[in-house]
Amino acid sequence: MIRLEHISKTYSLAGKTVHALNDVSLQIHQGEVFGIIGRSGAGKSTLIRMLNLLEQPDSGQVWVQDQDITRFSGAQLRAFRQGVGMVFQHFNLLHSRTVLDNVCFPLRLAGIDRSQRQQRALEVLELVGLKDHANKYPRQLSGGQQQRVGIARALANRPQLLLCDEATSALDPETTQSILRLLREINQELGLTIVLITHGMDVIRSVCDRVAVIDAGKIVECGEVLDVFLHPHHPTTQSLLSESGVNADDWHALAEGVPGSVMRLSVRGVATTEPLISRITSQLGLNVSILQGAIGRIKTEPYGQLVVAVEGNEQAKAGLDALLTELNVQFEVLRP
């Protein structure tokens, strides 16, 4: 659905040239939830604003539905933007207008008559669970409810694409999870393509199908969330995971003085329910010590990752690779 080709963007700041984006190429598929993660100043906000041309690239092309939108201007660009919803970090609601009026606002700009826009506004308010609050004002709502109004407003024009610019950063953890659940439901029910930016790997893990990691204006890692989460390659990705409580190198201290080789075992889907350690010990007679481990879900798919020390005779160890392959376990040797 979306293809960015060699996008670059620079700014002049205090007499210096800042490369916000540097030769970025990226593809986002129809109907997926795509996450862009990076630290402050990495370029993620500039990148997401390229998708509706709130930022114009210095060079490169942005393709949406086989149209090069960097060529759009005037009425053509305004018509395109009506098909792109955007949800902001700080809600950006009109506080002097009711919830209903806030959601009607983009419909009024699109020239929809009053009765039709009110009907549509009530439909999307029901979708986000706020139909009973239609006549309230934003100040009468909680932060999570205000963000739901922002989402309803973004959906009012039946967009093909929903952009979320740090949509949960101003919310507490419980409210964040409720908003992420809502985004998952919207994606599933409407088949809507969602692109969100965040600095939190937990947000990516909860809602996204694929993720791009951006650092200093460049995409340094990109792929399915589960693959990136279980097998991070770039130091920036590893650091972001560590900050969210997933440190791939914690096993080193525990491995000191523990005999045997050290391996990292990764499983996904139904393989997480297999009695992995007991199979290894009973079938091969190996001693297995767990040095580090995590079991959880990424979006809806269960996963598990263990770092283990394996001790035993060489003949038994020789059969381990075959058994792990049979059990659909990915593995890597961390210490021979």
Coordinates of C-alpha atoms in Angstrom, one line a residue:
M1 CA 0.0 0.0 0.0
I2 CA 2.8 2.5 1.0
R3 CA 6.2 2.6 -0.5
L4 CA 8.9 5.2 0.5
E5 CA 11.8 5.4 -1.9
H6 CA 15.1 7.1 -0.9
I7 CA 13.5 9.8 1.2
S8 CA 15.8 12.4 2.6
K9 CA 14.9 15.5 4.7
T10 CA 17.2 18.1 6.2
Y11 CA 16.6 21.1 8.4
S12 CA 18.7 24.1 9.3
L13 CA 19.0 24.6 13.0
A14 CA 21.1 27.2 14.6
G15 CA 23.2 27.5 11.5
K16 CA 23.7 23.7 11.3
T17 CA 22.3 21.2 8.8
V18 CA 20.3 18.4 10.6
H19 CA 19.6 15.2 8.6
A20 CA 16.2 14.2 9.9
L21 CA 15.9 11.4 7.3
N22 CA 18.7 10.0 5.3
D23 CA 17.9 7.9 2.2
V24 CA 15.0 6.0 3.9
S25 CA 13.3 3.3 1.9
L26 CA 10.4 1.4 3.4
Q27 CA 7.3 -0.7 2.5
I28 CA 4.0 -0.9 4.5
H29 CA 1.5 -3.5 3.6
Q30 CA -2.2 -3.1 3.2
G31 CA -4.2 -3.9 6.4
E32 CA -1.2 -4.2 8.7
V33 CA -0.3 -2.4 11.9
F34 CA 3.2 -1.0 11.3
G35 CA 5.3 0.5 14.0
I36 CA 8.1 3.0 13.8
I37 CA 10.3 3.1 16.9
G38 CA 13.2 5.3 17.9
R39 CA 14.5 7.7 20.4
S40 CA 13.7 11.4 20.5
G41 CA 15.3 13.1 17.5
A42 CA 15.7 9.9 15.6
G43 CA 13.5 11.1 12.8
K44 CA 10.3 9.0 13.4
S45 CA 7.9 12.0 13.6
T46 CA 9.3 13.4 10.4
L47 CA 8.9 10.0 8.8
I48 CA 5.2 9.5 9.7
R49 CA 4.4 13.1 8.6
M50 CA 5.8 12.2 5.1
L51 CA 2.9 9.8 4.7
N52 CA 0.3 12.6 4.4
L53 CA 2.8 15.2 3.2
L54 CA 2.7 17.4 6.3
E55 CA 6.4 17.2 5.7
Q56 CA 7.7 17.5 2.1
P57 CA 10.8 15.4 1.4
D58 CA 13.9 17.1 -0.1
S59 CA 14.3 14.1 -2.3
G60 CA 12.7 10.7 -2.9
Q61 CA 9.2 9.6 -3.5
V62 CA 6.2 8.5 -1.4
W63 CA 3.8 6.1 -3.1
V64 CA 0.4 5.4 -1.7
Q65 CA -1.9 3.0 -3.6
D66 CA 0.4 3.3 -6.6
Q67 CA 0.2 7.1 -6.6
D68 CA 3.3 9.3 -6.1
I69 CA 1.8 11.7 -3.6
T70 CA 4.9 13.9 -3.6
R71 CA 3.5 15.2 -6.9
F72 CA 0.2 16.2 -5.3
S73 CA -0.7 19.8 -4.6
G74 CA -3.7 22.0 -4.1
A75 CA -7.1 20.3 -4.3
Q76 CA -5.6 16.9 -5.1
L77 CA -3.5 16.9 -1.9
R78 CA -6.5 18.1 0.2
A79 CA -8.6 15.3 -1.3
F80 CA -5.8 12.7 -0.5
R81 CA -5.5 13.9 3.1
Q82 CA -9.2 13.4 3.7
G83 CA -8.5 9.7 3.2
V84 CA -5.8 9.7 5.9
G85 CA -6.7 9.9 9.6
M86 CA -4.2 11.2 12.2
V87 CA -4.2 10.7 16.0
F88 CA -2.0 13.0 18.0
Q89 CA -0.2 12.7 21.3
H90 CA -2.0 15.5 23.0
F91 CA -5.4 14.9 21.5
N92 CA -5.7 18.3 19.8
L93 CA -9.4 18.6 20.5
L94 CA -11.5 21.7 20.3
H95 CA -12.3 22.3 24.0
S96 CA -15.1 24.8 23.3
R97 CA -17.1 22.2 21.3
T98 CA -18.8 19.0 22.3
V99 CA -17.5 15.6 21.6
L100 CA -20.0 15.2 18.8
D101 CA -18.9 18.5 17.3
N102 CA -15.3 17.5 17.5
V103 CA -15.9 14.4 15.5
C104 CA -18.2 16.2 13.0
F105 CA -15.5 18.8 12.4
P106 CA -13.5 17.0 9.6
L107 CA -16.8 16.0 8.0
R108 CA -17.9 19.6 7.9
L109 CA -14.6 20.5 6.2
A110 CA -15.3 17.7 3.7
G111 CA -18.6 19.3 2.8
I112 CA -20.9 16.6 4.3
D113 CA -24.4 17.9 5.2
R114 CA -25.3 18.2 8.8
S115 CA -27.6 15.2 9.2
Q116 CA -25.1 12.9 7.5
R117 CA -22.2 14.1 9.5
Q118 CA -24.0 13.7 12.8
Q119 CA -25.1 10.2 11.9
R120 CA -21.5 9.3 10.9
A121 CA -20.1 10.9 14.0
L122 CA -22.4 8.9 16.3
E123 CA -21.4 5.7 14.4
V124 CA -17.7 6.2 15.1
L125 CA -18.3 7.3 18.7
E126 CA -20.2 4.0 19.2
L127 CA -17.2 2.2 17.7
V128 CA -14.8 3.7 20.3
G129 CA -17.3 3.3 23.1
L130 CA -18.2 7.0 23.7
K131 CA -21.7 7.4 22.1
D132 CA -23.2 8.2 25.5
H133 CA -20.7 11.0 25.9
A134 CA -21.5 12.8 22.6
N135 CA -22.9 15.9 24.3
K136 CA -20.1 16.3 26.8
Y137 CA -17.1 18.6 26.5
P138 CA -13.5 17.4 26.3
R139 CA -12.7 18.8 29.8
Q140 CA -15.4 16.4 31.3
L141 CA -13.5 13.4 30.0
S142 CA -10.5 11.4 31.1
G143 CA -7.3 11.4 29.1
G144 CA -8.1 8.0 27.7
Q145 CA -11.6 9.1 26.7
Q146 CA -10.2 12.2 25.0
Q147 CA -7.9 10.1 23.0
R148 CA -10.8 7.9 22.0
V149 CA -12.5 11.1 20.7
G150 CA -9.4 11.8 18.7
I151 CA -9.5 8.3 17.2
A152 CA -13.2 8.7 16.4
R153 CA -12.5 12.0 14.7
A154 CA -9.7 10.4 12.7
L155 CA -12.0 7.7 11.5
A156 CA -14.9 10.0 10.6
N157 CA -14.0 10.3 6.9
R158 CA -13.6 6.5 6.5
P159 CA -9.8 6.8 5.9
Q160 CA -7.7 4.1 4.2
L161 CA -4.8 4.9 6.4
L162 CA -4.6 5.8 10.1
L163 CA -1.4 7.6 11.4
C164 CA -0.8 7.6 15.2
D165 CA 1.8 10.1 16.3
E166 CA 2.8 8.9 19.9
A167 CA -0.9 8.3 20.5
T168 CA -0.3 6.7 24.0
S169 CA 2.7 8.7 25.3
A170 CA 0.5 11.0 27.4
L171 CA -1.4 8.2 29.0
D172 CA -0.9 6.0 32.0
P173 CA 0.0 2.3 31.4
E174 CA -3.6 0.9 32.0
T175 CA -5.1 3.5 29.7
T176 CA -2.4 2.9 27.1
Q177 CA -3.4 -0.8 27.0
S178 CA -7.0 0.1 26.5
I179 CA -6.2 2.4 23.6
L180 CA -3.9 -0.3 22.0
R181 CA -6.7 -2.8 22.3
L182 CA -9.0 -0.4 20.6
L183 CA -6.5 0.1 17.7
R184 CA -6.2 -3.7 17.4
E185 CA -10.0 -4.0 17.1
I186 CA -10.2 -1.2 14.6
N187 CA -7.5 -2.8 12.5
Q188 CA -9.3 -6.2 12.6
E189 CA -12.9 -4.9 12.1
L190 CA -12.2 -2.3 9.4
G191 CA -9.1 -3.8 7.8
L192 CA -7.6 -0.4 8.2
T193 CA -3.8 0.1 7.7
I194 CA -2.4 1.7 10.8
V195 CA 1.1 3.3 11.1
L196 CA 2.2 4.3 14.6
I197 CA 5.3 5.8 16.0
T198 CA 6.5 5.3 19.6
H199 CA 9.6 5.2 21.7
G200 CA 8.3 2.1 23.7
M201 CA 9.0 -1.4 22.6
D202 CA 6.0 -2.6 24.8
V203 CA 3.6 -0.6 22.5
I204 CA 5.2 -2.3 19.4
R205 CA 4.9 -5.7 21.0
S206 CA 1.2 -5.2 21.9
V207 CA -0.3 -4.1 18.6
C208 CA 2.1 -4.2 15.7
D209 CA 2.6 -6.8 12.9
R210 CA 5.9 -5.3 11.7
V211 CA 8.3 -2.7 12.9
A212 CA 11.0 -0.4 11.6
V213 CA 13.7 0.8 14.0
I214 CA 15.0 4.3 13.2
D215 CA 18.2 5.8 14.4
A216 CA 19.8 9.1 13.3
G217 CA 17.5 9.4 10.3
K218 CA 18.2 5.9 9.0
I219 CA 16.2 2.6 9.2
V220 CA 18.6 0.3 11.0
E221 CA 16.3 -2.7 11.4
C222 CA 13.0 -3.8 10.0
G223 CA 10.9 -6.9 10.0
E224 CA 8.2 -8.9 11.8
V225 CA 7.9 -7.8 15.4
L226 CA 8.4 -11.3 16.7
D227 CA 11.6 -11.8 14.6
V228 CA 13.0 -8.4 15.6
F229 CA 12.0 -9.0 19.3
L230 CA 13.6 -12.4 19.5
H231 CA 16.6 -11.8 17.3
P232 CA 17.6 -8.1 17.4
H233 CA 20.7 -7.3 15.4
H234 CA 21.4 -3.6 15.7
P235 CA 22.6 -2.0 19.0
T236 CA 19.8 0.5 19.0
T237 CA 17.2 -2.3 18.8
Q238 CA 19.0 -4.2 21.6
S239 CA 19.1 -1.1 23.7
L240 CA 15.4 -0.3 23.3
L241 CA 14.6 -3.9 24.2
S242 CA 16.8 -3.7 27.3
E243 CA 15.0 -0.6 28.4
S244 CA 11.6 -2.5 28.2
G245 CA 13.0 -5.2 30.4
V246 CA 14.3 -7.6 27.7
N247 CA 18.1 -7.8 28.0
A248 CA 19.6 -10.4 25.8
D249 CA 22.9 -10.3 27.6
D250 CA 21.8 -10.8 31.2
W251 CA 22.9 -14.5 31.0
H252 CA 26.6 -13.7 31.1
A253 CA 26.7 -13.1 34.9
L254 CA 24.7 -16.2 35.6
A255 CA 26.8 -18.3 33.3
E256 CA 30.0 -17.7 35.2
G257 CA 31.2 -20.9 36.8
V258 CA 28.3 -22.9 35.2
P259 CA 29.7 -25.9 33.2
G260 CA 28.7 -26.8 29.7
S261 CA 27.9 -24.9 26.5
V262 CA 25.4 -22.0 26.5
M263 CA 22.6 -21.8 23.9
R264 CA 19.7 -19.5 23.2
L265 CA 16.4 -21.3 22.3
S266 CA 13.5 -19.5 20.7
V267 CA 10.0 -20.9 20.2
R268 CA 6.8 -19.4 18.8
G269 CA 3.2 -20.4 18.4
V270 CA 2.1 -23.9 19.5
A271 CA 5.7 -24.9 20.1
T272 CA 5.6 -22.8 23.3
T273 CA 3.4 -25.4 24.9
E274 CA 5.9 -28.3 24.4
P275 CA 7.7 -29.6 27.4
L276 CA 11.0 -28.6 25.9
I277 CA 13.5 -29.0 28.8
S278 CA 12.0 -32.3 29.9
R279 CA 12.3 -33.7 26.3
I280 CA 15.9 -32.7 26.1
T281 CA 16.8 -34.3 29.5
S282 CA 14.7 -37.4 29.1
Q283 CA 15.6 -38.2 25.5
L284 CA 19.3 -37.2 25.5
G285 CA 20.3 -37.5 29.1
L286 CA 21.7 -34.0 29.1
N287 CA 21.7 -31.7 32.2
V288 CA 20.0 -28.3 31.4
S289 CA 20.2 -25.2 33.5
I290 CA 18.0 -22.2 32.7
L291 CA 20.1 -19.0 32.9
Q292 CA 17.5 -16.6 31.5
G293 CA 14.0 -16.9 30.2
A294 CA 10.8 -15.2 29.1
I295 CA 7.4 -16.4 27.9
G296 CA 4.7 -14.1 26.6
R297 CA 2.8 -12.8 23.6
I298 CA 3.6 -10.5 20.8
K299 CA 0.3 -9.2 19.6
T300 CA -1.7 -12.5 19.6
E301 CA 1.1 -15.0 19.0
P302 CA 2.8 -16.7 22.0
Y303 CA 6.5 -16.9 22.1
G304 CA 9.3 -18.1 24.4
Q305 CA 13.0 -17.6 24.7
L306 CA 15.4 -19.4 27.0
V307 CA 19.1 -19.1 27.5
V308 CA 20.3 -22.5 28.9
A309 CA 23.6 -24.2 29.9
V310 CA 23.8 -27.7 28.5
E311 CA 26.1 -30.3 30.1
G312 CA 26.7 -33.9 29.0
N313 CA 28.7 -36.2 26.9
E314 CA 29.6 -35.2 23.3
Q315 CA 27.5 -38.0 21.8
A316 CA 24.4 -36.8 23.5
K317 CA 25.1 -33.2 22.6
A318 CA 25.5 -34.3 18.9
G319 CA 21.8 -35.3 18.9
L320 CA 20.6 -32.0 20.4
D321 CA 20.5 -30.0 17.1
A322 CA 18.3 -32.7 15.5
L323 CA 15.9 -32.8 18.4
L324 CA 15.6 -29.0 18.5
T325 CA 14.9 -28.9 14.8
E326 CA 12.3 -31.6 15.2
L327 CA 10.6 -29.5 17.9
N328 CA 10.6 -26.3 15.7
V329 CA 13.0 -24.6 18.1
Q330 CA 15.3 -21.9 16.7
F331 CA 18.7 -22.1 18.4
E332 CA 22.1 -20.4 18.5
V333 CA 25.3 -21.3 20.4
L334 CA 26.3 -18.4 22.7
R335 CA 29.2 -20.3 24.3
P336 CA 30.6 -23.5 22.9

